[in-house]
Amino acid sequence: MATADMWRLVARLRVTTALVSNERPRGETAALDDAMDRYARGDDAAFAIVYDGIAPRLYAFALRRTRDRERAEDVVQQTMLHIHRARGSFTTGAEALPWAYAIARRALIDQHRRGSREVLVSDDDAMAHDLVASLDAPADDVAAARELAARIQVELDKLPETQRVAFELIKQEGLSVREAAQALGTTVAAVKLRAHRAYEALRQALALPRRAP
Amino acid sequence: MTPSDDLRAKVLAAAASTPSPTRAAWRLRTAVLSGLAALGALGFFFGKGGTRRGDRSDAALVGTAVLWAIVAASVTWLGLKPARSMLGRSRATLLGVLVGTAPALAATALLVALAEGPAVDPRMHLACGVLTVAQGVLPLAALAVLRRGGDPLYPVVTGASLGVAAGAWSALMAHLRCSYVGVPHVLLAHVLPVLVLAGVGAVVGATLLRVRVRGS
């Protein structure tokens, strides 16, 4: 497949490991932060809104790392319950999403340390089924997308942890650079550098041309 | 790729069945704990005699105290979470606090109080140092309890920076309380305890501050 076609396919199919920016509209974040703020003030009903705004993102994030639905759901559950327990500490004007990602990342690390080995392929078929089901595309394109997604994931897994996570948060989770910096506890400049290095490493590994600005 | 509806129901039910403190309760708890820690530290300070001028000049006493207060306030401000954030300062900032505080205290003390005082019995270094550490333990404990289980990023560094903040205030009170001005005494009994409290804070951070995620 030509490289231009590969980029087009990635963008069109929005595969799970897409190399395209997926930034969220600001209003969505503001609504989530507002719901979290109301929950912190004591509006118990707002937790459902917080859950709906955060859980699907965390689930996708965790599933990419674990390749295991059960473990991904475990991470989501623990993260959401931690947010529930700590709601009183939520600062007015703070952002809920970077906080949630930071907790989820910690949960993933702890889960890994508890000795549960990474299941690298167990749910690939199910994930691929989801992917195929979500696409309205010719079978050849879907197969190529799956192949490309697998290649990207393999290359992502080879990257240093700091670069990979920065790349995932910005390019796959759609966090802004500032939000990713918060979630990783580092500076905006450091996150930009890490994501750029990851992007360049992927580009070279996949032999893709530089994207036009 | 979305989590199951069962999970949603399970999480919402778990949250509903285990009430958690709201912001108002959290603020009340913070005020009470902070107040108790401040009262405890001040009670300790005045219980040990409060400010003693000794042979020190006013310039040495007040100058060092003002500069150390500025250092302590800055370190506390940097060590605590910034407004409008749930995740605290960057690791680089906190490491800067850890590395820079003790030299800053030492430098300002030496700058203002260059004169050597009378020779101090080395046992006084230890006694005064222990008092300085002890004075900082309560504020550190209060800060740690307030942030218990709340640092998903680098709890050890955060704990150490809280230890440095508590230590800087404790060093200030030690400076006001202790009339020995010898450079070795200031460094060993007033500044070194800041590093000791940073170490205690790091241990506290590793055990208390880290986000604990329970196994399913």
Short mmCIF file of C-alpha atoms in Angstrom, two decimals:
data_model
loop_
_atom_site.label_atom_id
_atom_site.label_comp_id
_atom_site.label_asym_id
_atom_site.label_seq_id
_atom_site.Cartn_x
_atom_site.Cartn_y
_atom_site.Cartn_z
CA MET A 1 0.00 0.00 0.00
CA ALA A 2 1.34 3.47 -0.83
CA THR A 3 2.34 5.59 2.15
CA ALA A 4 -0.19 8.29 1.26
CA ASP A 5 -2.89 5.65 1.26
CA MET A 6 -1.74 4.43 4.62
CA TRP A 7 -2.06 7.88 6.14
CA ARG A 8 -5.46 8.35 4.56
CA LEU A 9 -6.58 5.00 5.87
CA VAL A 10 -5.39 5.76 9.35
CA ALA A 11 -7.19 9.08 9.37
CA ARG A 12 -10.35 7.71 7.82
CA LEU A 13 -10.76 4.62 9.88
CA ARG A 14 -9.65 6.20 13.13
CA VAL A 15 -8.00 2.98 14.15
CA THR A 16 -7.17 2.63 17.77
CA THR A 17 -3.56 3.52 17.29
CA ALA A 18 -4.09 6.36 14.90
CA LEU A 19 -1.25 8.77 14.33
CA VAL A 20 -3.61 11.68 13.90
CA SER A 21 -4.44 14.22 16.54
CA ASN A 22 -7.77 13.59 18.16
CA GLU A 23 -8.14 16.62 20.38
CA ARG A 24 -11.44 17.11 22.15
CA PRO A 25 -13.50 20.25 21.87
CA ARG A 26 -13.03 22.54 24.85
CA GLY A 27 -16.76 22.51 25.66
CA GLU A 28 -16.68 18.79 26.34
CA THR A 29 -13.90 19.23 28.87
CA ALA A 30 -15.61 22.18 30.48
CA ALA A 31 -18.84 20.21 30.91
CA LEU A 32 -16.93 17.36 32.53
CA ASP A 33 -15.05 19.70 34.87
CA ASP A 34 -18.32 21.39 35.76
CA ALA A 35 -19.93 18.03 36.57
CA MET A 36 -16.93 17.07 38.72
CA ASP A 37 -17.15 20.41 40.49
CA ARG A 38 -20.85 19.84 41.22
CA TYR A 39 -20.07 16.35 42.47
CA ALA A 40 -17.38 17.74 44.77
CA ARG A 41 -19.95 20.20 46.15
CA GLY A 42 -22.29 17.34 47.00
CA ASP A 43 -24.48 16.84 43.92
CA ASP A 44 -24.44 13.03 43.92
CA ALA A 45 -26.29 12.79 40.61
CA ALA A 46 -23.35 14.42 38.84
CA PHE A 47 -21.23 11.30 39.32
CA ALA A 48 -23.05 9.58 36.47
CA ILE A 49 -22.07 12.44 34.17
CA VAL A 50 -18.50 12.26 35.40
CA TYR A 51 -18.48 8.52 34.79
CA ASP A 52 -19.84 8.86 31.29
CA GLY A 53 -17.29 11.53 30.46
CA ILE A 54 -14.27 9.72 31.81
CA ALA A 55 -14.83 5.96 31.85
CA PRO A 56 -14.92 5.27 28.09
CA ARG A 57 -11.65 7.16 27.61
CA LEU A 58 -9.96 5.39 30.47
CA TYR A 59 -11.24 2.07 29.23
CA ALA A 60 -9.74 2.62 25.77
CA PHE A 61 -6.49 3.79 27.37
CA ALA A 62 -6.31 0.78 29.68
CA LEU A 63 -7.36 -1.69 27.00
CA ARG A 64 -4.55 -0.51 24.76
CA ARG A 65 -2.08 -1.25 27.53
CA THR A 66 -3.51 -4.51 28.86
CA ARG A 67 -5.18 -6.05 25.79
CA ASP A 68 -7.55 -7.54 28.31
CA ARG A 69 -11.12 -6.35 28.81
CA GLU A 70 -11.40 -7.58 32.37
CA ARG A 71 -8.24 -5.86 33.48
CA ALA A 72 -9.14 -2.70 31.62
CA GLU A 73 -12.52 -2.62 33.37
CA ASP A 74 -10.77 -3.21 36.66
CA VAL A 75 -8.62 -0.14 36.05
CA VAL A 76 -11.69 1.93 35.17
CA GLN A 77 -13.52 0.75 38.27
CA GLN A 78 -10.64 1.48 40.62
CA THR A 79 -10.02 4.87 39.08
CA MET A 80 -13.65 5.96 39.23
CA LEU A 81 -13.99 4.79 42.82
CA HIS A 82 -10.84 6.65 43.75
CA ILE A 83 -12.29 9.79 42.18
CA HIS A 84 -15.45 9.19 44.19
CA ARG A 85 -13.54 8.83 47.44
CA ALA A 86 -11.42 11.92 46.77
CA ARG A 87 -14.18 14.13 45.38
CA GLY A 88 -13.98 16.53 48.30
CA SER A 89 -10.40 17.36 47.40
CA PHE A 90 -11.33 18.38 43.86
CA THR A 91 -10.24 21.98 43.50
CA THR A 92 -12.53 24.51 41.89
CA GLY A 93 -11.28 25.21 38.40
CA ALA A 94 -9.14 22.07 38.23
CA GLU A 95 -9.33 19.68 35.28
CA ALA A 96 -10.75 16.23 35.94
CA LEU A 97 -9.41 14.39 32.90
CA PRO A 98 -5.63 14.69 33.50
CA TRP A 99 -6.26 13.70 37.11
CA ALA A 100 -8.21 10.63 36.01
CA TYR A 101 -5.53 9.59 33.53
CA ALA A 102 -2.83 9.96 36.18
CA ILE A 103 -4.78 7.71 38.56
CA ALA A 104 -5.49 5.19 35.82
CA ARG A 105 -1.85 5.09 34.84
CA ARG A 106 -0.93 4.43 38.47
CA ALA A 107 -3.57 1.70 38.59
CA LEU A 108 -2.07 0.10 35.49
CA ILE A 109 1.42 0.19 36.99
CA ASP A 110 0.17 -1.31 40.26
CA GLN A 111 -1.78 -3.95 38.41
CA HIS A 112 1.34 -4.88 36.48
CA ARG A 113 3.41 -4.98 39.67
CA ARG A 114 0.89 -7.20 41.38
CA GLY A 115 2.15 -9.83 39.03
CA SER A 116 -0.54 -10.04 36.46
CA ARG A 117 1.32 -10.63 33.27
CA GLU A 118 0.48 -8.69 30.18
CA VAL A 119 -1.87 -10.66 27.98
CA LEU A 120 -0.65 -9.54 24.63
CA VAL A 121 -3.06 -11.26 22.32
CA SER A 122 -5.94 -12.59 24.34
CA ASP A 123 -8.49 -10.02 23.24
CA ASP A 124 -7.08 -9.11 19.87
CA ASP A 125 -9.81 -10.96 18.06
CA ALA A 126 -12.50 -9.24 20.03
CA MET A 127 -10.87 -5.85 19.52
CA ALA A 128 -10.51 -6.50 15.85
CA HIS A 129 -14.16 -7.49 15.74
CA ASP A 130 -15.04 -4.17 17.34
CA LEU A 131 -12.91 -2.39 14.82
CA VAL A 132 -14.43 -4.15 11.88
CA ALA A 133 -17.93 -3.68 13.23
CA SER A 134 -17.34 0.02 13.65
CA LEU A 135 -16.22 0.51 10.10
CA ASP A 136 -18.15 0.98 7.00
CA ALA A 137 -15.23 0.18 4.72
CA PRO A 138 -14.19 -2.37 2.14
CA ALA A 139 -12.76 -5.57 3.54
CA ASP A 140 -9.34 -4.90 1.99
CA ASP A 141 -9.13 -1.51 3.69
CA VAL A 142 -10.16 -3.02 6.99
CA ALA A 143 -7.53 -5.73 6.70
CA ALA A 144 -4.90 -3.16 5.80
CA ALA A 145 -5.96 -0.97 8.69
CA ARG A 146 -5.73 -3.88 11.08
CA GLU A 147 -2.29 -4.70 9.79
CA LEU A 148 -1.18 -1.10 10.10
CA ALA A 149 -2.68 -0.77 13.57
CA ALA A 150 -0.82 -3.90 14.64
CA ARG A 151 2.45 -2.57 13.23
CA ILE A 152 2.00 0.76 14.95
CA GLN A 153 1.23 -0.96 18.22
CA VAL A 154 4.32 -3.13 17.92
CA GLU A 155 6.45 -0.07 17.27
CA LEU A 156 4.77 1.84 20.09
CA ASP A 157 5.55 -0.97 22.49
CA LYS A 158 9.22 -0.67 21.59
CA LEU A 159 9.36 2.99 22.60
CA PRO A 160 10.56 4.12 26.02
CA GLU A 161 7.67 4.37 28.49
CA THR A 162 7.90 8.15 28.78
CA GLN A 163 7.71 8.69 25.02
CA ARG A 164 5.01 6.10 24.47
CA VAL A 165 2.68 7.45 27.15
CA ALA A 166 3.17 11.05 26.01
CA PHE A 167 2.35 10.00 22.47
CA GLU A 168 -0.69 7.98 23.52
CA LEU A 169 -2.15 10.72 25.68
CA ILE A 170 -1.83 13.37 23.00
CA LYS A 171 -2.35 11.49 19.76
CA GLN A 172 -4.67 8.72 20.85
CA GLU A 173 -6.48 10.02 23.92
CA GLY A 174 -6.84 13.52 22.54
CA LEU A 175 -5.47 15.34 25.57
CA SER A 176 -3.93 18.73 24.97
CA VAL A 177 -0.20 19.01 25.55
CA ARG A 178 -0.89 20.90 28.77
CA GLU A 179 -3.29 18.23 30.02
CA ALA A 180 -0.82 15.48 29.14
CA ALA A 181 1.91 17.35 31.00
CA GLN A 182 -0.35 17.51 34.06
CA ALA A 183 -1.22 13.84 33.85
CA LEU A 184 2.44 12.89 33.60
CA GLY A 185 3.64 15.38 36.19
CA THR A 186 6.07 17.08 33.89
CA THR A 187 6.43 20.25 31.88
CA VAL A 188 4.73 21.13 28.61
CA ALA A 189 8.10 21.35 26.88
CA ALA A 190 9.08 17.88 28.08
CA VAL A 191 5.83 16.34 26.87
CA LYS A 192 6.16 18.01 23.47
CA LEU A 193 9.67 16.65 23.14
CA ARG A 194 8.67 13.13 24.19
CA ALA A 195 5.69 13.01 21.84
CA HIS A 196 7.78 14.39 18.99
CA ARG A 197 10.49 11.79 19.55
CA ALA A 198 7.89 9.06 19.64
CA TYR A 199 6.33 10.34 16.45
CA GLU A 200 9.68 10.49 14.70
CA ALA A 201 10.57 6.99 15.89
CA LEU A 202 7.26 5.66 14.59
CA ARG A 203 7.61 7.52 11.34
CA GLN A 204 11.04 6.03 10.74
CA ALA A 205 10.01 2.56 11.85
CA LEU A 206 7.01 2.56 9.55
CA ALA A 207 8.95 4.29 6.79
CA LEU A 208 6.33 6.98 6.50
CA PRO A 209 7.02 10.36 4.91
CA ARG A 210 6.95 13.53 6.99
CA ARG A 211 3.44 14.96 7.20
CA ALA A 212 2.85 18.35 5.75
CA PRO A 213 2.30 20.94 8.48
CA MET B 1 -14.57 0.18 22.73
CA THR B 2 -16.61 1.11 25.76
CA PRO B 3 -16.81 -0.46 29.19
CA SER B 4 -19.80 -2.66 29.83
CA ASP B 5 -23.09 -1.37 31.18
CA ASP B 6 -22.63 -3.77 34.07
CA LEU B 7 -19.48 -1.96 35.08
CA ARG B 8 -21.28 1.38 34.99
CA ALA B 9 -24.05 0.05 37.21
CA LYS B 10 -21.53 -1.54 39.54
CA VAL B 11 -19.44 1.63 39.95
CA LEU B 12 -22.43 3.91 40.43
CA ALA B 13 -23.92 1.52 42.98
CA ALA B 14 -20.62 1.27 44.85
CA ALA B 15 -20.32 5.05 44.95
CA ALA B 16 -23.88 5.44 46.16
CA SER B 17 -23.41 2.89 48.93
CA THR B 18 -20.13 4.34 50.26
CA PRO B 19 -20.52 8.05 50.96
CA SER B 20 -17.42 10.18 50.53
CA PRO B 21 -16.68 13.61 52.00
CA THR B 22 -17.81 16.59 49.99
CA ARG B 23 -15.72 19.69 49.49
CA ALA B 24 -17.20 21.39 52.56
CA ALA B 25 -16.29 18.44 54.78
CA TRP B 26 -12.87 18.26 53.19
CA ARG B 27 -12.21 21.94 53.85
CA LEU B 28 -13.33 21.61 57.45
CA ARG B 29 -11.00 18.66 57.92
CA THR B 30 -8.14 20.58 56.31
CA ALA B 31 -8.71 23.61 58.53
CA VAL B 32 -8.91 21.52 61.70
CA LEU B 33 -5.81 19.47 60.92
CA SER B 34 -3.78 22.48 59.77
CA GLY B 35 -4.82 24.43 62.84
CA LEU B 36 -3.93 21.59 65.18
CA ALA B 37 -0.54 21.12 63.52
CA ALA B 38 0.24 24.84 63.72
CA LEU B 39 -0.87 25.00 67.34
CA GLY B 40 1.19 21.93 68.16
CA ALA B 41 4.33 23.34 66.54
CA LEU B 42 3.88 26.73 68.21
CA GLY B 43 3.14 25.06 71.55
CA PHE B 44 6.35 23.09 71.19
CA PHE B 45 8.24 26.28 70.34
CA PHE B 46 6.93 28.31 73.26
CA GLY B 47 7.15 25.30 75.57
CA LYS B 48 10.87 25.29 74.88
CA GLY B 49 11.18 28.94 75.82
CA GLY B 50 10.24 30.78 72.64
CA THR B 51 12.61 33.29 71.10
CA ARG B 52 16.01 33.76 72.75
CA ARG B 53 18.31 36.53 71.63
CA GLY B 54 21.41 35.32 73.49
CA ASP B 55 24.60 36.95 72.24
CA ARG B 56 23.21 37.49 68.79
CA SER B 57 22.88 40.90 67.24
CA ASP B 58 19.43 42.07 66.22
CA ALA B 59 20.58 42.03 62.61
CA ALA B 60 21.67 38.40 62.82
CA LEU B 61 18.50 37.31 64.62
CA VAL B 62 15.95 39.24 62.61
CA GLY B 63 17.78 39.15 59.29
CA THR B 64 18.19 35.39 59.31
CA ALA B 65 14.66 34.88 60.59
CA VAL B 66 13.18 37.01 57.81
CA LEU B 67 15.20 35.30 55.12
CA TRP B 68 14.41 31.84 56.46
CA ALA B 69 10.73 32.75 56.68
CA ILE B 70 10.83 33.74 53.02
CA VAL B 71 12.54 30.46 52.14
CA ALA B 72 10.05 28.46 54.24
CA ALA B 73 7.05 30.24 52.74
CA SER B 74 8.37 29.74 49.20
CA VAL B 75 9.08 26.07 49.78
CA THR B 76 5.63 25.54 51.32
CA TRP B 77 3.98 27.30 48.39
CA LEU B 78 5.90 25.17 45.91
CA GLY B 79 5.34 21.96 47.85
CA LEU B 80 1.59 22.33 48.07
CA LYS B 81 -0.71 21.76 45.12
CA PRO B 82 -1.17 24.87 43.00
CA ALA B 83 -4.62 26.37 42.71
CA ARG B 84 -6.81 24.91 39.96
CA SER B 85 -4.85 21.66 39.76
CA MET B 86 -5.29 18.17 41.15
CA LEU B 87 -1.79 16.97 40.40
CA GLY B 88 0.65 19.33 42.07
CA ARG B 89 3.83 20.77 40.70
CA SER B 90 6.05 19.09 38.15
CA ARG B 91 8.66 16.66 39.35
CA ALA B 92 11.40 19.08 38.25
CA THR B 93 9.99 21.83 40.47
CA LEU B 94 9.76 19.56 43.49
CA LEU B 95 13.27 18.23 42.91
CA GLY B 96 14.43 21.84 42.75
CA VAL B 97 12.82 22.41 46.15
CA LEU B 98 14.57 19.34 47.54
CA VAL B 99 17.97 20.25 46.21
CA GLY B 100 17.79 23.98 46.81
CA THR B 101 16.25 24.48 50.24
CA ALA B 102 19.06 23.41 52.56
CA PRO B 103 21.74 25.35 50.65
CA ALA B 104 19.43 28.38 50.58
CA LEU B 105 18.94 28.22 54.36
CA ALA B 106 22.65 27.71 54.95
CA ALA B 107 23.65 30.49 52.60
CA THR B 108 21.26 33.03 54.09
CA ALA B 109 22.27 32.10 57.64
CA LEU B 110 25.96 32.44 56.85
CA LEU B 111 25.35 35.66 54.96
CA VAL B 112 23.68 37.33 57.91
CA ALA B 113 25.43 35.69 60.84
CA LEU B 114 28.99 35.38 59.73
CA ALA B 115 30.46 35.91 63.14
CA GLU B 116 31.63 32.76 64.87
CA GLY B 117 30.06 32.27 68.26
CA PRO B 118 31.60 30.61 71.27
CA ALA B 119 32.51 26.95 70.90
CA VAL B 120 29.48 24.73 71.30
CA ASP B 121 29.54 21.36 73.00
CA PRO B 122 29.03 18.87 70.13
CA ARG B 123 26.31 17.19 72.16
CA MET B 124 24.33 20.41 71.77
CA HIS B 125 24.33 19.91 68.01
CA LEU B 126 22.59 16.59 68.47
CA ALA B 127 20.15 17.80 71.12
CA CYS B 128 19.18 20.89 69.16
CA GLY B 129 18.97 18.91 65.93
CA VAL B 130 16.65 16.36 67.51
CA LEU B 131 14.42 19.17 68.76
CA THR B 132 14.34 20.70 65.29
CA VAL B 133 13.33 17.40 63.75
CA ALA B 134 10.74 16.76 66.45
CA GLN B 135 9.24 20.20 65.93
CA GLY B 136 8.75 19.48 62.24
CA VAL B 137 7.16 16.07 62.65
CA LEU B 138 3.67 17.28 63.53
CA PRO B 139 3.30 19.67 60.57
CA LEU B 140 4.68 16.97 58.28
CA ALA B 141 2.21 14.44 59.67
CA ALA B 142 -0.67 16.88 59.14
CA LEU B 143 0.39 17.58 55.55
CA ALA B 144 0.75 13.87 54.88
CA VAL B 145 -2.66 13.03 56.32
CA LEU B 146 -4.26 15.78 54.28
CA ARG B 147 -2.77 14.39 51.08
CA ARG B 148 -3.05 10.74 52.01
CA GLY B 149 -3.61 8.51 49.00
CA GLY B 150 -3.75 11.53 46.74
CA ASP B 151 -0.59 11.49 44.67
CA PRO B 152 -0.72 9.28 41.60
CA LEU B 153 2.47 10.65 40.09
CA TYR B 154 5.54 10.75 42.37
CA PRO B 155 4.54 10.37 46.02
CA VAL B 156 8.12 9.93 47.25
CA VAL B 157 9.23 13.26 45.79
CA THR B 158 6.05 14.95 47.00
CA GLY B 159 6.52 13.53 50.49
CA ALA B 160 10.13 14.68 50.55
CA SER B 161 9.14 18.18 49.48
CA LEU B 162 6.50 18.30 52.22
CA GLY B 163 9.23 17.19 54.63
CA VAL B 164 11.43 20.02 53.41
CA ALA B 165 8.59 22.51 53.90
CA ALA B 166 7.94 21.30 57.45
CA GLY B 167 11.69 21.30 58.06
CA ALA B 168 12.15 24.84 56.81
CA TRP B 169 9.55 26.18 59.28
CA SER B 170 11.05 24.05 62.02
CA ALA B 171 14.52 25.40 61.21
CA LEU B 172 13.15 28.93 61.49
CA MET B 173 11.73 28.20 64.92
CA ALA B 174 14.98 26.52 65.93
CA HIS B 175 16.85 29.61 64.83
CA LEU B 176 14.61 31.81 66.96
CA ARG B 177 14.82 29.47 69.93
CA CYS B 178 18.52 28.60 69.87
CA SER B 179 20.99 31.35 70.65
CA TYR B 180 24.09 29.51 69.44
CA VAL B 181 25.46 31.21 66.36
CA GLY B 182 28.43 29.05 65.46
CA VAL B 183 28.45 28.05 61.81
CA PRO B 184 28.86 24.32 62.53
CA HIS B 185 25.93 24.45 64.93
CA VAL B 186 23.67 26.27 62.48
CA LEU B 187 24.52 23.79 59.75
CA LEU B 188 24.34 20.62 61.84
CA ALA B 189 21.51 21.43 64.24
CA HIS B 190 19.29 23.72 62.18
CA VAL B 191 19.87 23.03 58.51
CA LEU B 192 20.71 19.32 58.51
CA PRO B 193 17.36 18.44 60.18
CA VAL B 194 15.65 19.84 57.09
CA LEU B 195 17.28 17.06 55.10
CA VAL B 196 16.37 14.53 57.79
CA LEU B 197 12.74 15.61 57.55
CA ALA B 198 12.98 15.37 53.77
CA GLY B 199 14.04 11.75 54.22
CA VAL B 200 11.20 11.12 56.66
CA GLY B 201 8.85 12.78 54.19
CA ALA B 202 10.07 10.53 51.39
CA VAL B 203 9.29 7.45 53.48
CA VAL B 204 5.92 8.88 54.46
CA GLY B 205 5.25 9.68 50.82
CA ALA B 206 6.01 6.15 49.70
CA THR B 207 3.65 4.69 52.27
CA LEU B 208 0.93 7.28 52.79
CA LEU B 209 0.69 9.57 49.78
CA ARG B 210 0.66 7.12 46.92
CA VAL B 211 -2.66 6.34 45.31
CA ARG B 212 -3.69 2.94 46.49
CA VAL B 213 -5.60 0.98 43.95
CA ARG B 214 -7.26 -2.04 45.42
CA GLY B 215 -7.22 -5.34 43.62
CA SER B 216 -10.49 -6.42 42.16
#
